[in-house]
GROMACS .gro file of C-alpha atoms in nm:
model
  191
    1UNK     CA    1  -0.001  -0.006  -0.003
    2UNK     CA    2   0.122   0.340  -0.086
    3UNK     CA    3   0.210   0.583   0.196
    4UNK     CA    4  -0.019   0.895   0.215
    5UNK     CA    5   0.240   1.121   0.054
    6UNK     CA    6   0.308   0.879  -0.222
    7UNK     CA    7  -0.079   0.868  -0.295
    8UNK     CA    8  -0.080   1.252  -0.283
    9UNK     CA    9   0.203   1.256  -0.546
   10UNK     CA   10   0.032   1.002  -0.765
   11UNK     CA   11  -0.293   1.207  -0.739
   12UNK     CA   12  -0.099   1.529  -0.841
   13UNK     CA   13   0.049   1.351  -1.140
   14UNK     CA   14  -0.278   1.214  -1.249
   15UNK     CA   15  -0.449   1.548  -1.224
   16UNK     CA   16  -0.166   1.718  -1.399
   17UNK     CA   17  -0.222   1.470  -1.682
   18UNK     CA   18  -0.589   1.486  -1.705
   19UNK     CA   19  -0.615   1.867  -1.694
   20UNK     CA   20  -0.335   1.892  -1.960
   21UNK     CA   21  -0.535   1.662  -2.178
   22UNK     CA   22  -0.850   1.876  -2.107
   23UNK     CA   23  -0.663   2.189  -2.219
   24UNK     CA   24  -0.545   2.023  -2.538
   25UNK     CA   25  -0.894   1.875  -2.593
   26UNK     CA   26  -1.053   2.224  -2.568
   27UNK     CA   27  -0.813   2.364  -2.827
   28UNK     CA   28  -0.892   2.075  -3.059
   29UNK     CA   29  -1.266   2.128  -3.025
   30UNK     CA   30  -1.220   2.494  -3.125
   31UNK     CA   31  -1.013   2.399  -3.415
   32UNK     CA   32  -1.273   2.145  -3.532
   33UNK     CA   33  -1.035   1.827  -3.502
   34UNK     CA   34  -1.329   1.612  -3.451
   35UNK     CA   35  -1.125   1.295  -3.425
   36UNK     CA   36  -0.869   1.388  -3.163
   37UNK     CA   37  -1.093   1.578  -2.918
   38UNK     CA   38  -1.315   1.275  -2.831
   39UNK     CA   39  -1.012   1.049  -2.789
   40UNK     CA   40  -0.841   1.297  -2.552
   41UNK     CA   41  -1.174   1.321  -2.369
   42UNK     CA   42  -1.183   0.946  -2.311
   43UNK     CA   43  -0.837   0.949  -2.150
   44UNK     CA   44  -0.909   1.276  -1.954
   45UNK     CA   45  -1.222   1.121  -1.799
   46UNK     CA   46  -1.061   0.790  -1.726
   47UNK     CA   47  -0.761   0.950  -1.546
   48UNK     CA   48  -0.987   1.194  -1.360
   49UNK     CA   49  -1.194   0.907  -1.219
   50UNK     CA   50  -0.878   0.729  -1.096
   51UNK     CA   51  -0.744   1.035  -0.924
   52UNK     CA   52  -1.079   1.128  -0.768
   53UNK     CA   53  -1.132   0.778  -0.640
   54UNK     CA   54  -0.792   0.803  -0.468
   55UNK     CA   55  -0.891   1.119  -0.296
   56UNK     CA   56  -1.237   0.992  -0.188
   57UNK     CA   57  -1.091   0.669  -0.033
   58UNK     CA   58  -0.938   0.889   0.249
   59UNK     CA   59  -1.089   1.234   0.270
   60UNK     CA   60  -0.907   1.276   0.599
   61UNK     CA   61  -0.584   1.290   0.418
   62UNK     CA   62  -0.501   1.659   0.358
   63UNK     CA   63  -0.197   1.552   0.139
   64UNK     CA   64  -0.415   1.390  -0.127
   65UNK     CA   65  -0.647   1.684  -0.138
   66UNK     CA   66  -0.356   1.911  -0.168
   67UNK     CA   67  -0.223   1.692  -0.441
   68UNK     CA   68  -0.554   1.708  -0.636
   69UNK     CA   69  -0.539   2.091  -0.626
   70UNK     CA   70  -0.169   2.110  -0.709
   71UNK     CA   71  -0.218   1.871  -1.000
   72UNK     CA   72  -0.489   2.086  -1.130
   73UNK     CA   73  -0.271   2.392  -1.116
   74UNK     CA   74   0.023   2.195  -1.283
   75UNK     CA   75  -0.199   2.053  -1.542
   76UNK     CA   76  -0.321   2.392  -1.640
   77UNK     CA   77   0.029   2.529  -1.675
   78UNK     CA   78   0.156   2.213  -1.856
   79UNK     CA   79  -0.151   2.216  -2.103
   80UNK     CA   80  -0.075   2.588  -2.185
   81UNK     CA   81   0.288   2.505  -2.232
   82UNK     CA   82   0.239   2.207  -2.454
   83UNK     CA   83  -0.027   2.401  -2.657
   84UNK     CA   84   0.243   2.676  -2.716
   85UNK     CA   85   0.513   2.430  -2.793
   86UNK     CA   86   0.301   2.231  -3.039
   87UNK     CA   87   0.186   2.565  -3.203
   88UNK     CA   88  -0.173   2.471  -3.156
   89UNK     CA   89  -0.438   2.729  -3.233
   90UNK     CA   90  -0.462   2.991  -3.498
   91UNK     CA   91  -0.390   3.373  -3.488
   92UNK     CA   92  -0.460   3.677  -3.702
   93UNK     CA   93  -0.157   3.862  -3.820
   94UNK     CA   94  -0.204   4.212  -3.932
   95UNK     CA   95   0.043   4.444  -4.113
   96UNK     CA   96  -0.050   4.810  -4.137
   97UNK     CA   97   0.174   5.006  -4.361
   98UNK     CA   98   0.167   5.357  -4.482
   99UNK     CA   99   0.093   5.395  -4.856
  100UNK     CA  100   0.108   5.102  -5.085
  101UNK     CA  101   0.205   4.743  -4.960
  102UNK     CA  102   0.201   4.563  -5.299
  103UNK     CA  103   0.553   4.426  -5.261
  104UNK     CA  104   0.491   4.290  -4.908
  105UNK     CA  105   0.143   4.141  -5.019
  106UNK     CA  106   0.312   3.961  -5.318
  107UNK     CA  107   0.599   3.832  -5.109
  108UNK     CA  108   0.354   3.682  -4.859
  109UNK     CA  109   0.141   3.532  -5.152
  110UNK     CA  110   0.452   3.380  -5.316
  111UNK     CA  111   0.523   3.220  -4.983
  112UNK     CA  112   0.170   3.058  -5.002
  113UNK     CA  113   0.010   3.257  -4.712
  114UNK     CA  114  -0.339   3.322  -4.806
  115UNK     CA  115  -0.433   3.697  -4.710
  116UNK     CA  116  -0.669   3.973  -4.746
  117UNK     CA  117  -0.588   4.335  -4.810
  118UNK     CA  118  -0.767   4.655  -4.718
  119UNK     CA  119  -0.714   5.011  -4.790
  120UNK     CA  120  -0.776   5.263  -4.527
  121UNK     CA  121  -0.682   5.600  -4.398
  122UNK     CA  122  -0.447   5.672  -4.111
  123UNK     CA  123  -0.335   5.990  -3.932
  124UNK     CA  124  -0.077   6.071  -4.202
  125UNK     CA  125  -0.277   5.954  -4.511
  126UNK     CA  126  -0.360   5.625  -4.685
  127UNK     CA  127  -0.261   5.296  -4.533
  128UNK     CA  128  -0.274   4.937  -4.655
  129UNK     CA  129  -0.372   4.664  -4.412
  130UNK     CA  130  -0.271   4.295  -4.486
  131UNK     CA  131  -0.459   4.031  -4.262
  132UNK     CA  132  -0.364   3.671  -4.247
  133UNK     CA  133  -0.514   3.390  -4.037
  134UNK     CA  134  -0.236   3.129  -3.982
  135UNK     CA  135  -0.148   2.860  -3.744
  136UNK     CA  136   0.049   2.986  -3.442
  137UNK     CA  137   0.356   2.778  -3.545
  138UNK     CA  138   0.359   2.956  -3.888
  139UNK     CA  139   0.396   3.307  -3.734
  140UNK     CA  140   0.770   3.304  -3.731
  141UNK     CA  141   0.764   3.218  -4.112
  142UNK     CA  142   0.520   3.505  -4.185
  143UNK     CA  143   0.744   3.745  -4.003
  144UNK     CA  144   1.070   3.614  -4.183
  145UNK     CA  145   0.895   3.674  -4.525
  146UNK     CA  146   0.793   4.023  -4.400
  147UNK     CA  147   1.134   4.104  -4.255
  148UNK     CA  148   1.238   4.355  -4.527
  149UNK     CA  149   0.924   4.560  -4.458
  150UNK     CA  150   0.885   4.536  -4.077
  151UNK     CA  151   1.050   4.862  -4.018
  152UNK     CA  152   0.758   5.037  -4.216
  153UNK     CA  153   0.472   4.833  -4.065
  154UNK     CA  154   0.272   4.832  -3.746
  155UNK     CA  155   0.229   4.458  -3.682
  156UNK     CA  156  -0.019   4.287  -3.462
  157UNK     CA  157  -0.051   3.918  -3.382
  158UNK     CA  158  -0.364   3.822  -3.188
  159UNK     CA  159  -0.533   3.504  -3.070
  160UNK     CA  160  -0.872   3.477  -3.237
  161UNK     CA  161  -1.027   3.135  -3.253
  162UNK     CA  162  -1.079   3.030  -3.619
  163UNK     CA  163  -1.385   2.819  -3.663
  164UNK     CA  164  -1.664   2.785  -3.916
  165UNK     CA  165  -1.878   3.085  -3.936
  166UNK     CA  166  -2.239   3.084  -4.045
  167UNK     CA  167  -2.510   3.345  -4.014
  168UNK     CA  168  -2.688   3.160  -3.740
  169UNK     CA  169  -2.356   3.136  -3.534
  170UNK     CA  170  -2.269   3.504  -3.577
  171UNK     CA  171  -2.622   3.617  -3.488
  172UNK     CA  172  -2.634   3.378  -3.175
  173UNK     CA  173  -2.299   3.532  -3.073
  174UNK     CA  174  -2.424   3.877  -3.097
  175UNK     CA  175  -2.738   3.782  -2.900
  176UNK     CA  176  -2.527   3.672  -2.616
  177UNK     CA  177  -2.289   3.973  -2.628
  178UNK     CA  178  -2.332   4.197  -2.320
  179UNK     CA  179  -2.439   4.549  -2.410
  180UNK     CA  180  -2.564   4.463  -2.763
  181UNK     CA  181  -2.897   4.611  -2.838
  182UNK     CA  182  -3.159   4.365  -2.951
  183UNK     CA  183  -3.256   4.619  -3.222
  184UNK     CA  184  -2.921   4.560  -3.390
  185UNK     CA  185  -2.940   4.194  -3.396
  186UNK     CA  186  -3.138   4.033  -3.676
  187UNK     CA  187  -3.401   3.776  -3.605
  188UNK     CA  188  -3.277   3.445  -3.513
  189UNK     CA  189  -3.201   3.236  -3.825
  190UNK     CA  190  -3.250   2.858  -3.819
  191UNK     CA  191  -3.016   2.640  -4.018
   0.00000   0.00000   0.00000
């Protein structure tokens, strides 16, 4: 039989594992990876039940309870670390450049990055905006291609979940947004 501290360490490791899997599973759900998310969910739930059963066997042991909480915290940090290292998720990269950005746009297109361009007006005159939605792991490649123009651009890289959009989904999101007037939101559309 394991000693109370050994059980606490086991609980902590189990929780660190299941919470890490939960973090990755959530990212996979957002990204629409329908095969990976359920598989991770299976292992997450199984590991959780094992950890919880160890805690409930002896609720008088403060070490296992502390291990349960510490494992949750460690799992959150580990899941975030793994997601970052694996380059999971998508981001929007925006380049805002005074004047014309034709050369930068062409360089990014030649590197096979799909993008959208916009013309606008800034404080000092016309600006060009180039927007790309890329996997996080591709951001360094985008910035390498854009290196010759970076001194002339304002660059933003932001986390924005990329998922399939439809009119019903957009309307439903607006309906739930705090401070949005119902008069501005179209009738609910059913798919």
